[in-house]
XYZ file of C-alpha atoms in Angstrom:
188
model
C -38.172 18.258 88.160
C -40.619 15.407 89.068
C -38.483 12.017 89.749
C -40.084 8.876 89.672
C -39.271 8.692 93.602
C -41.914 11.353 94.082
C -44.472 9.978 91.638
C -44.071 6.456 93.383
C -44.209 8.224 96.777
C -47.553 9.759 96.137
C -49.028 6.818 94.545
C -50.798 4.255 96.606
C -48.691 1.506 97.806
C -48.652 -1.449 95.560
C -49.009 -5.131 97.419
C -45.892 -7.098 97.086
C -46.618 -10.435 96.622
C -43.968 -13.102 97.547
C -42.320 -14.714 94.920
C -43.897 -18.314 93.923
C -42.177 -20.893 95.522
C -40.915 -23.262 93.089
C -42.372 -26.518 93.597
C -40.092 -29.709 93.654
C -39.889 -30.900 90.313
C -41.660 -34.276 90.029
C -39.586 -37.114 89.385
C -39.908 -38.080 85.798
C -40.866 -41.698 85.398
C -38.402 -43.182 83.541
C -39.175 -44.515 80.281
C -39.637 -48.215 80.407
C -36.289 -49.835 79.592
C -36.440 -51.775 76.667
C -34.754 -55.048 77.063
C -31.910 -55.792 74.749
C -32.716 -58.865 73.280
C -30.062 -58.768 70.589
C -27.727 -60.942 72.397
C -30.399 -63.528 72.950
C -31.376 -63.379 69.326
C -27.742 -63.534 68.229
C -27.368 -66.782 70.579
C -30.222 -68.445 69.259
C -29.699 -67.833 65.711
C -25.975 -68.839 65.802
C -26.731 -72.049 67.940
C -29.511 -72.850 65.231
C -27.246 -72.319 62.320
C -24.658 -74.553 63.704
C -27.234 -77.125 64.534
C -29.198 -77.187 61.557
C -26.244 -76.771 59.369
C -23.877 -79.199 61.214
C -23.994 -81.782 58.254
C -23.003 -78.839 55.834
C -20.379 -77.707 57.927
C -18.939 -81.159 58.647
C -18.928 -82.038 55.067
C -18.047 -79.072 53.099
C -16.331 -76.777 55.417
C -14.421 -79.384 57.893
C -14.386 -82.347 55.204
C -15.098 -84.668 57.919
C -18.561 -86.136 58.157
C -17.754 -87.779 61.676
C -17.937 -84.261 63.065
C -21.628 -83.854 62.643
C -22.612 -85.326 65.865
C -20.269 -83.050 67.681
C -21.450 -80.168 65.929
C -25.011 -81.122 66.944
C -23.805 -80.878 70.663
C -21.760 -77.978 70.529
C -24.420 -75.364 70.491
C -25.544 -76.634 73.942
C -22.787 -75.064 75.448
C -23.136 -71.523 73.972
C -25.709 -70.000 76.395
C -23.517 -71.097 79.680
C -20.476 -69.633 77.803
C -22.299 -66.490 77.616
C -23.334 -66.395 81.011
C -19.916 -67.393 82.190
C -18.524 -64.495 79.970
C -20.886 -61.881 81.354
C -20.072 -62.886 85.368
C -16.274 -62.946 84.375
C -16.695 -59.326 82.919
C -18.583 -58.304 85.909
C -15.852 -59.616 88.678
C -12.904 -58.142 86.712
C -14.838 -54.755 86.777
C -15.123 -55.250 90.503
C -11.305 -56.033 90.545
C -11.901 -59.570 92.013
C -10.678 -62.132 89.843
C -10.487 -64.869 92.259
C -14.018 -66.242 91.722
C -13.233 -66.136 87.778
C -9.935 -67.963 88.528
C -11.225 -70.590 90.874
C -14.150 -71.153 88.159
C -11.783 -71.615 85.239
C -9.484 -74.043 87.487
C -12.598 -76.149 88.337
C -14.081 -75.925 84.822
C -10.721 -77.290 83.493
C -10.581 -80.003 85.966
C -14.067 -81.125 85.254
C -13.454 -80.947 81.787
C -9.969 -83.171 82.031
C -11.506 -85.828 84.176
C -14.745 -86.158 82.083
C -13.060 -86.416 78.847
C -10.550 -88.726 80.100
C -13.192 -91.058 81.710
C -15.647 -90.828 78.409
C -13.013 -91.352 75.830
C -11.562 -94.230 77.758
C -15.079 -96.029 78.001
C -16.015 -95.190 74.456
C -12.713 -95.425 72.381
C -14.010 -98.549 70.983
C -17.111 -96.979 69.741
C -15.248 -95.039 66.915
C -13.572 -91.602 66.379
C -16.897 -89.676 65.716
C -18.381 -91.061 69.318
C -15.169 -89.981 71.032
C -15.338 -86.468 69.349
C -18.731 -86.182 70.461
C -18.042 -87.171 73.922
C -15.041 -84.730 73.957
C -17.662 -81.808 73.320
C -20.122 -83.405 75.637
C -17.707 -83.025 78.296
C -16.937 -79.696 77.393
C -20.774 -78.733 77.631
C -20.733 -80.172 81.134
C -17.669 -78.497 82.222
C -19.145 -75.142 80.869
C -22.178 -75.737 82.778
C -20.649 -76.385 86.007
C -18.465 -73.352 85.483
C -21.558 -71.009 84.812
C -22.937 -72.398 87.806
C -20.050 -71.919 90.226
C -19.668 -68.218 88.988
C -23.452 -67.539 89.339
C -23.251 -68.705 93.064
C -20.210 -66.378 93.516
C -22.159 -63.602 91.763
C -25.395 -64.207 93.968
C -22.857 -63.984 97.083
C -20.946 -60.979 96.146
C -24.268 -59.144 95.077
C -25.491 -60.161 98.763
C -22.603 -58.805 100.310
C -23.057 -55.364 98.284
C -26.833 -55.122 99.422
C -25.610 -55.748 103.082
C -23.213 -52.812 103.011
C -26.107 -50.252 101.367
C -26.862 -47.458 103.669
C -23.474 -48.056 105.679
C -20.866 -44.925 105.856
C -17.139 -45.741 104.707
C -15.067 -47.062 107.329
C -12.391 -44.933 108.855
C -9.189 -44.741 107.020
C -6.342 -43.963 109.640
C -3.842 -43.486 106.868
C -5.875 -40.463 105.555
C -5.915 -39.017 109.131
C -2.052 -39.375 109.119
C -1.479 -37.763 105.861
C -3.649 -34.730 106.747
C -1.856 -34.530 110.118
C 1.235 -34.273 108.482
C 0.418 -32.237 105.363
C -1.595 -29.477 107.278
C 0.659 -27.967 109.124
C 3.067 -27.917 106.274
C 0.696 -26.624 104.030
C -0.731 -23.726 106.216
C 3.010 -22.807 106.769
C 3.474 -21.646 102.967
């Protein structure tokens, strides 16, 4: 009986080549991220619709032609509302509502003071002008609120960048819990 072992024993030894070392996979270049401009397009389109269609909206939908001037001013606040909303969402996700709350209070204070002063100064010019000034005060307060939130975002982002590369701080409570629970768990 001839076994495989005797056949291979008599055969000349084969050279054993080392297994090829797997090359480190090259990082695939991520495809260029396409910017999502749908929000910008929507904002531009909606602002244009309100601005261009202000007369139609005032006369037909609101049944008051005096609202036309205010409707022409209103679209100016839309970009700042969008910026504020995005940054507020950022702070909510970070579980830090203080900047958002402070900005809203600041915005409301500016809005109240501006509207009070503008309406008081121009109340004799008519209802259409006063309405336009109220919307103008809203636009200005939105701008200040967006700026305040933007500064808070930059400051918060800088703090996060300063923390990169650092290890997490020691948590003494975790050591205490392990010190109590480890002997109890090991005794079971």
